[in-house]
Short mmCIF file of C-alpha atoms and ligand atoms in Angstrom, two decimals:
data_model
loop_
_atom_site.label_atom_id
_atom_site.label_comp_id
_atom_site.label_asym_id
_atom_site.label_seq_id
_atom_site.Cartn_x
_atom_site.Cartn_y
_atom_site.Cartn_z
CA LYS A 1 -32.13 -42.58 -50.68
CA GLU A 2 -33.68 -39.46 -52.21
CA GLY A 3 -35.56 -39.32 -55.48
CA LEU A 4 -36.89 -42.85 -55.49
CA GLN A 5 -39.84 -43.38 -57.76
CA ALA A 6 -41.49 -45.87 -55.44
CA ALA A 7 -42.30 -44.38 -52.05
CA PHE A 8 -42.70 -47.84 -50.67
CA THR A 9 -42.70 -51.46 -51.69
CA SER A 10 -43.87 -54.39 -49.73
CA LEU A 11 -43.86 -58.13 -50.04
CA PHE A 12 -44.50 -59.65 -46.68
CA LYS A 13 -46.54 -61.86 -44.36
CA ARG A 14 -47.51 -61.09 -40.79
CA SER A 15 -49.12 -63.41 -38.25
CA TYR A 16 -50.20 -62.99 -34.63
CA ARG A 17 -49.30 -66.47 -33.37
CA GLU A 18 -51.62 -68.77 -35.34
CA ILE A 19 -53.70 -65.92 -36.85
CA ARG A 20 -52.40 -65.18 -40.33
CA ALA A 21 -53.44 -61.52 -40.52
CA VAL A 22 -51.51 -60.74 -43.70
CA GLN A 23 -50.85 -63.79 -45.79
CA GLY A 24 -48.52 -62.21 -48.31
CA ILE A 25 -49.21 -58.95 -50.06
CA SER A 26 -47.05 -57.33 -52.64
CA PHE A 27 -47.41 -53.80 -53.92
CA GLU A 28 -45.47 -50.74 -54.90
CA VAL A 29 -46.71 -47.18 -54.43
CA THR A 30 -45.45 -44.31 -56.56
CA ALA A 31 -44.14 -41.24 -54.75
CA GLY A 32 -46.75 -38.47 -54.54
CA SER A 33 -49.83 -40.64 -55.06
CA VAL A 34 -52.89 -41.05 -52.84
CA VAL A 35 -53.85 -44.71 -52.63
CA GLY A 36 -56.95 -46.14 -50.98
CA PHE A 37 -56.52 -49.30 -48.95
CA ILE A 38 -59.90 -50.92 -48.45
CA GLY A 39 -61.34 -54.19 -47.20
CA PRO A 40 -63.81 -55.56 -44.67
CA ASN A 41 -63.22 -55.68 -40.90
CA GLY A 42 -60.30 -57.88 -39.99
CA ALA A 43 -58.94 -57.92 -43.56
CA GLY A 44 -55.43 -56.93 -42.47
CA LYS A 45 -55.36 -53.19 -43.23
CA THR A 46 -54.14 -51.96 -39.84
CA THR A 47 -51.61 -54.78 -39.63
CA THR A 48 -50.24 -53.67 -42.99
CA LEU A 49 -50.02 -50.01 -41.96
CA LYS A 50 -48.31 -50.95 -38.70
CA THR A 51 -45.82 -53.11 -40.59
CA LEU A 52 -45.08 -50.33 -43.09
CA SER A 53 -44.59 -47.94 -40.16
CA GLY A 54 -42.13 -50.25 -38.42
CA ILE A 55 -44.35 -50.89 -35.38
CA LEU A 56 -44.67 -54.56 -36.33
CA HIS A 57 -41.99 -56.81 -37.74
CA PRO A 58 -43.11 -58.90 -40.74
CA THR A 59 -43.17 -62.63 -40.01
CA GLU A 60 -41.69 -63.17 -43.49
CA GLY A 61 -40.64 -60.97 -46.37
CA GLU A 62 -39.46 -57.44 -47.03
CA VAL A 63 -40.80 -53.92 -46.65
CA SER A 64 -39.10 -50.79 -47.90
CA VAL A 65 -40.38 -47.26 -47.23
CA LEU A 66 -38.47 -44.37 -48.80
CA GLY A 67 -35.57 -46.78 -49.13
CA TYR A 68 -35.55 -47.57 -45.40
CA THR A 69 -36.33 -50.78 -43.58
CA PRO A 70 -39.13 -49.55 -41.30
CA TRP A 71 -38.43 -51.72 -38.24
CA ASN A 72 -34.92 -50.27 -37.90
CA ARG A 73 -36.79 -47.11 -36.81
CA GLU A 74 -33.96 -44.88 -37.99
CA PRO A 75 -34.53 -41.24 -36.96
CA ALA A 76 -34.34 -40.11 -40.60
CA PHE A 77 -37.10 -42.59 -41.43
CA LEU A 78 -39.29 -41.57 -38.49
CA ARG A 79 -38.95 -37.91 -39.44
CA ASN A 80 -40.39 -38.72 -42.85
CA LEU A 81 -43.34 -40.76 -41.74
CA ALA A 82 -46.65 -40.21 -39.98
CA LEU A 83 -49.11 -42.94 -39.00
CA ILE A 84 -52.39 -41.29 -38.04
CA ARG A 85 -55.05 -43.58 -36.64
CA GLY A 86 -58.56 -42.22 -36.78
CA SER A 87 -58.86 -38.56 -36.02
CA GLN A 88 -56.21 -38.18 -33.33
CA PRO A 89 -57.10 -35.20 -31.14
CA ILE A 90 -54.17 -33.17 -29.82
CA GLY A 91 -53.06 -34.61 -26.45
CA GLY A 92 -50.43 -33.67 -23.90
CA PRO A 93 -50.73 -31.32 -20.93
CA VAL A 94 -54.09 -29.58 -21.26
CA GLU A 95 -52.83 -26.33 -19.78
CA LEU A 96 -50.48 -25.80 -22.74
CA THR A 97 -51.62 -23.55 -25.54
CA VAL A 98 -51.85 -25.05 -28.99
CA LEU A 99 -48.84 -23.02 -30.11
CA ASP A 100 -46.73 -24.22 -27.15
CA SER A 101 -47.66 -27.77 -27.94
CA LEU A 102 -46.64 -27.28 -31.58
CA ARG A 103 -43.33 -25.73 -30.43
CA TYR A 104 -42.72 -28.75 -28.23
CA GLN A 105 -43.27 -30.99 -31.26
CA GLN A 106 -40.79 -28.82 -33.17
CA LEU A 107 -38.15 -29.61 -30.55
CA ILE A 108 -38.89 -33.33 -30.51
CA TYR A 109 -38.62 -33.62 -34.29
CA GLU A 110 -35.78 -31.10 -34.52
CA VAL A 111 -37.60 -28.99 -37.11
CA PRO A 112 -35.45 -25.95 -38.02
CA ASP A 113 -37.08 -22.55 -37.25
CA GLU A 114 -37.48 -21.61 -40.90
CA ALA A 115 -39.24 -24.89 -41.77
CA PHE A 116 -41.34 -24.65 -38.60
CA LYS A 117 -42.65 -21.22 -39.60
CA LYS A 118 -43.39 -22.26 -43.16
CA ASN A 119 -45.06 -25.56 -42.24
CA LEU A 120 -47.02 -23.97 -39.43
CA ASN A 121 -48.32 -21.17 -41.65
CA GLU A 122 -49.47 -23.66 -44.27
CA LEU A 123 -51.16 -25.91 -41.72
CA VAL A 124 -52.82 -22.95 -39.98
CA GLU A 125 -54.30 -21.93 -43.30
CA MET A 126 -55.37 -25.42 -44.40
CA LEU A 127 -56.89 -26.30 -41.03
CA HIS A 128 -58.22 -22.85 -40.09
CA LEU A 129 -56.22 -22.80 -36.86
CA GLU A 130 -55.52 -19.09 -36.49
CA PRO A 131 -58.08 -18.45 -33.71
CA LEU A 132 -57.00 -21.59 -31.83
CA LEU A 133 -53.24 -21.08 -31.52
CA THR A 134 -53.28 -19.10 -28.27
CA ARG A 135 -56.03 -21.17 -26.66
CA GLN A 136 -55.31 -23.79 -24.01
CA ILE A 137 -55.89 -27.36 -25.14
CA ARG A 138 -58.37 -27.86 -22.31
CA ALA A 139 -60.58 -25.14 -23.82
CA LEU A 140 -60.96 -26.76 -27.24
CA SER A 141 -63.90 -28.72 -28.57
CA LEU A 142 -63.27 -32.24 -29.84
CA GLY A 143 -63.40 -31.11 -33.46
CA GLU A 144 -60.90 -28.33 -32.74
CA ARG A 145 -58.61 -30.74 -30.91
CA MET A 146 -58.75 -33.02 -33.89
CA ARG A 147 -57.67 -30.24 -36.27
CA CYS A 148 -54.82 -29.30 -33.93
CA GLY A 149 -53.85 -32.98 -33.62
CA LEU A 150 -53.52 -33.16 -37.38
CA ALA A 151 -51.26 -30.09 -37.41
CA LEU A 152 -49.13 -31.67 -34.68
CA SER A 153 -48.74 -34.91 -36.65
CA LEU A 154 -47.80 -33.08 -39.82
CA LEU A 155 -45.69 -30.25 -38.46
CA TYR A 156 -42.43 -31.97 -39.38
CA ARG A 157 -43.73 -32.44 -42.93
CA PRO A 158 -43.57 -36.23 -43.31
CA ARG A 159 -43.18 -37.43 -46.88
CA VAL A 160 -45.23 -40.54 -46.27
CA LEU A 161 -48.59 -40.56 -44.52
CA PHE A 162 -50.52 -43.59 -43.40
CA LEU A 163 -54.05 -42.51 -42.57
CA ASP A 164 -56.05 -45.23 -40.83
CA GLU A 165 -59.75 -44.32 -41.15
CA PRO A 166 -59.33 -40.54 -41.05
CA THR A 167 -63.06 -39.83 -41.27
CA LEU A 168 -64.30 -42.40 -38.75
CA GLY A 169 -66.81 -40.93 -36.32
CA LEU A 170 -66.72 -37.41 -37.78
CA ASP A 171 -69.83 -35.38 -38.52
CA VAL A 172 -70.66 -34.42 -42.09
CA THR A 173 -68.94 -31.03 -41.92
CA ALA A 174 -65.78 -32.50 -40.42
CA VAL A 175 -65.74 -35.29 -43.04
CA GLY A 176 -65.83 -32.65 -45.79
CA MET A 177 -63.06 -30.68 -44.10
CA MET A 178 -60.92 -33.78 -43.69
CA ARG A 179 -61.30 -34.75 -47.35
CA ARG A 180 -60.45 -31.23 -48.54
CA PHE A 181 -57.48 -31.19 -46.22
CA ILE A 182 -56.07 -34.52 -47.45
CA SER A 183 -56.44 -33.45 -51.05
CA THR A 184 -54.85 -30.01 -50.51
CA TYR A 185 -52.08 -31.44 -48.36
CA SER A 186 -51.11 -34.02 -50.98
CA HIS A 187 -51.10 -31.38 -53.75
CA GLN A 188 -49.12 -28.83 -51.76
CA THR A 189 -46.52 -31.12 -50.26
CA GLY A 190 -46.28 -34.00 -52.76
CA ALA A 191 -46.60 -36.43 -49.84
CA THR A 192 -47.40 -40.06 -50.59
CA ILE A 193 -50.58 -41.12 -48.82
CA LEU A 194 -52.01 -44.56 -48.11
CA LEU A 195 -55.42 -44.29 -46.52
CA THR A 196 -57.90 -46.83 -45.23
CA SER A 197 -61.58 -46.14 -45.04
CA HIS A 198 -64.85 -47.98 -44.83
CA TYR A 199 -66.52 -45.15 -46.73
CA MET A 200 -66.36 -45.57 -50.49
CA ALA A 201 -67.07 -41.83 -50.82
CA ASP A 202 -63.68 -41.13 -49.20
CA VAL A 203 -61.73 -43.23 -51.66
CA GLU A 204 -63.88 -42.01 -54.54
CA ALA A 205 -63.07 -38.40 -53.65
CA LEU A 206 -59.38 -38.88 -52.97
CA CYS A 207 -57.79 -41.97 -54.44
CA GLY A 208 -56.74 -42.60 -58.01
CA ARG A 209 -55.80 -46.15 -57.11
CA ILE A 210 -57.41 -48.71 -54.86
CA LEU A 211 -55.85 -51.71 -53.18
CA LEU A 212 -58.46 -54.15 -51.91
CA ILE A 213 -57.37 -56.57 -49.20
CA ASP A 214 -59.46 -59.44 -47.89
CA GLN A 215 -58.41 -62.22 -45.51
CA GLY A 216 -54.87 -60.97 -45.60
CA GLN A 217 -54.52 -61.13 -49.37
CA LEU A 218 -54.54 -58.46 -52.05
CA LYS A 219 -57.64 -59.09 -54.14
CA TYR A 220 -57.63 -56.02 -56.39
CA ASP A 221 -55.24 -53.28 -57.50
CA GLY A 222 -56.66 -50.66 -59.86
CA ASN A 223 -59.08 -47.76 -60.09
CA LEU A 224 -62.47 -47.51 -58.43
CA GLU A 225 -64.37 -47.44 -61.70
CA ASP A 226 -63.06 -50.85 -62.77
CA LEU A 227 -63.63 -52.23 -59.28
CA SER A 228 -67.27 -51.08 -59.41
CA THR A 229 -67.82 -52.92 -62.69
CA ARG A 230 -66.22 -56.08 -61.31
CA LEU A 231 -68.10 -56.22 -58.03
CA SER A 232 -71.85 -56.13 -57.56
CA PRO A 233 -73.15 -53.13 -55.60
CA TYR A 234 -73.88 -55.54 -52.74
CA LYS A 235 -70.32 -56.88 -52.70
CA LEU A 236 -68.92 -53.35 -52.94
CA LEU A 237 -71.03 -52.35 -49.97
CA LYS A 238 -69.77 -55.36 -48.07
CA VAL A 239 -66.20 -54.35 -48.77
CA ALA A 240 -66.85 -50.83 -47.69
CA VAL A 241 -68.68 -51.42 -44.43
P1 ATP B 1 -60.75 -53.22 -39.28
O1 ATP B 1 -61.32 -52.69 -40.56
O2 ATP B 1 -61.77 -53.94 -38.44
O3 ATP B 1 -59.94 -52.21 -38.51
P2 ATP B 1 -58.31 -54.43 -40.40
O4 ATP B 1 -58.46 -54.70 -41.86
O5 ATP B 1 -57.54 -53.23 -40.01
O6 ATP B 1 -59.73 -54.44 -39.69
P3 ATP B 1 -56.42 -55.91 -38.75
O7 ATP B 1 -56.63 -55.09 -37.54
O8 ATP B 1 -55.13 -55.78 -39.48
O9 ATP B 1 -57.63 -55.74 -39.78
O10 ATP B 1 -56.61 -57.44 -38.32
C1 ATP B 1 -56.34 -58.54 -39.17
C2 ATP B 1 -56.52 -59.85 -38.41
O11 ATP B 1 -55.54 -59.95 -37.39
C3 ATP B 1 -57.88 -59.97 -37.71
O12 ATP B 1 -58.28 -61.31 -37.79
C4 ATP B 1 -57.57 -59.57 -36.28
O13 ATP B 1 -58.45 -60.21 -35.38
C5 ATP B 1 -56.15 -60.08 -36.10
N1 ATP B 1 -55.37 -59.28 -35.14
C6 ATP B 1 -55.12 -57.94 -35.23
N2 ATP B 1 -54.36 -57.54 -34.20
C7 ATP B 1 -54.12 -58.64 -33.43
C8 ATP B 1 -53.38 -58.88 -32.24
N3 ATP B 1 -52.72 -57.92 -31.61
N4 ATP B 1 -53.37 -60.16 -31.75
C9 ATP B 1 -54.02 -61.15 -32.39
N5 ATP B 1 -54.73 -61.00 -33.53
C10 ATP B 1 -54.77 -59.76 -34.04
#
């Protein structure tokens, strides 16, 4: 299952009873790329990410991620995937230090010591975590907990990342940090990233390819420049917000 060119392919429909959230979307994403997944509220973005992650079963059709069928939830698949919704602050017992919490994650995901050290060092550098490692979780600010949460989600070095609105609710500084982090992470690890955002600036900064979904259908697949020439600024704004 290694060395596949396509990190994931999908051709599926997903309904919630009579609500047809995803009416049939088909796409293929090349390994190592960062793809923006945009569309208005209720377009079907989260449903798609949940289906690709194996949380939801498609009502019809097929999904393949790294050669796996996501809803089988095979351990090898789960160890290669992270679904991060919003900016997930580090959770768990608040009396633990950040480092203890990361060690606990190492055990859960069975990360070998060597890989743990290497991944941790890289994440500490990218997320500026050095001064936080020995602090208790209860003593961290929200922004610090968010950075630690990111390290926790990525400690086992997933090859596929689904980021659902990673900059939602962040202040300007944190938005900048998050964008730099996503870009550095994808360059350093070669991870394949599918990210949703309502901020065009996010996809402009990070994504070479855009998938636009509306009413559960894929309406556009291409680069942002071409999308901007095809849609009026008003329509583009409507898609983004
Ligand atoms: P947003 O940008 O607002 O997060 P989205 O593009 O992620 O939206 P989804 O959350 O995938 O959209 O929702 C797609 C459609 O499915 C919407 O009409 C939504 O109301 C509906 N839906 C989502 N989850 C459920 C659910 N658990 N039960 C019933 N309907 C749902």
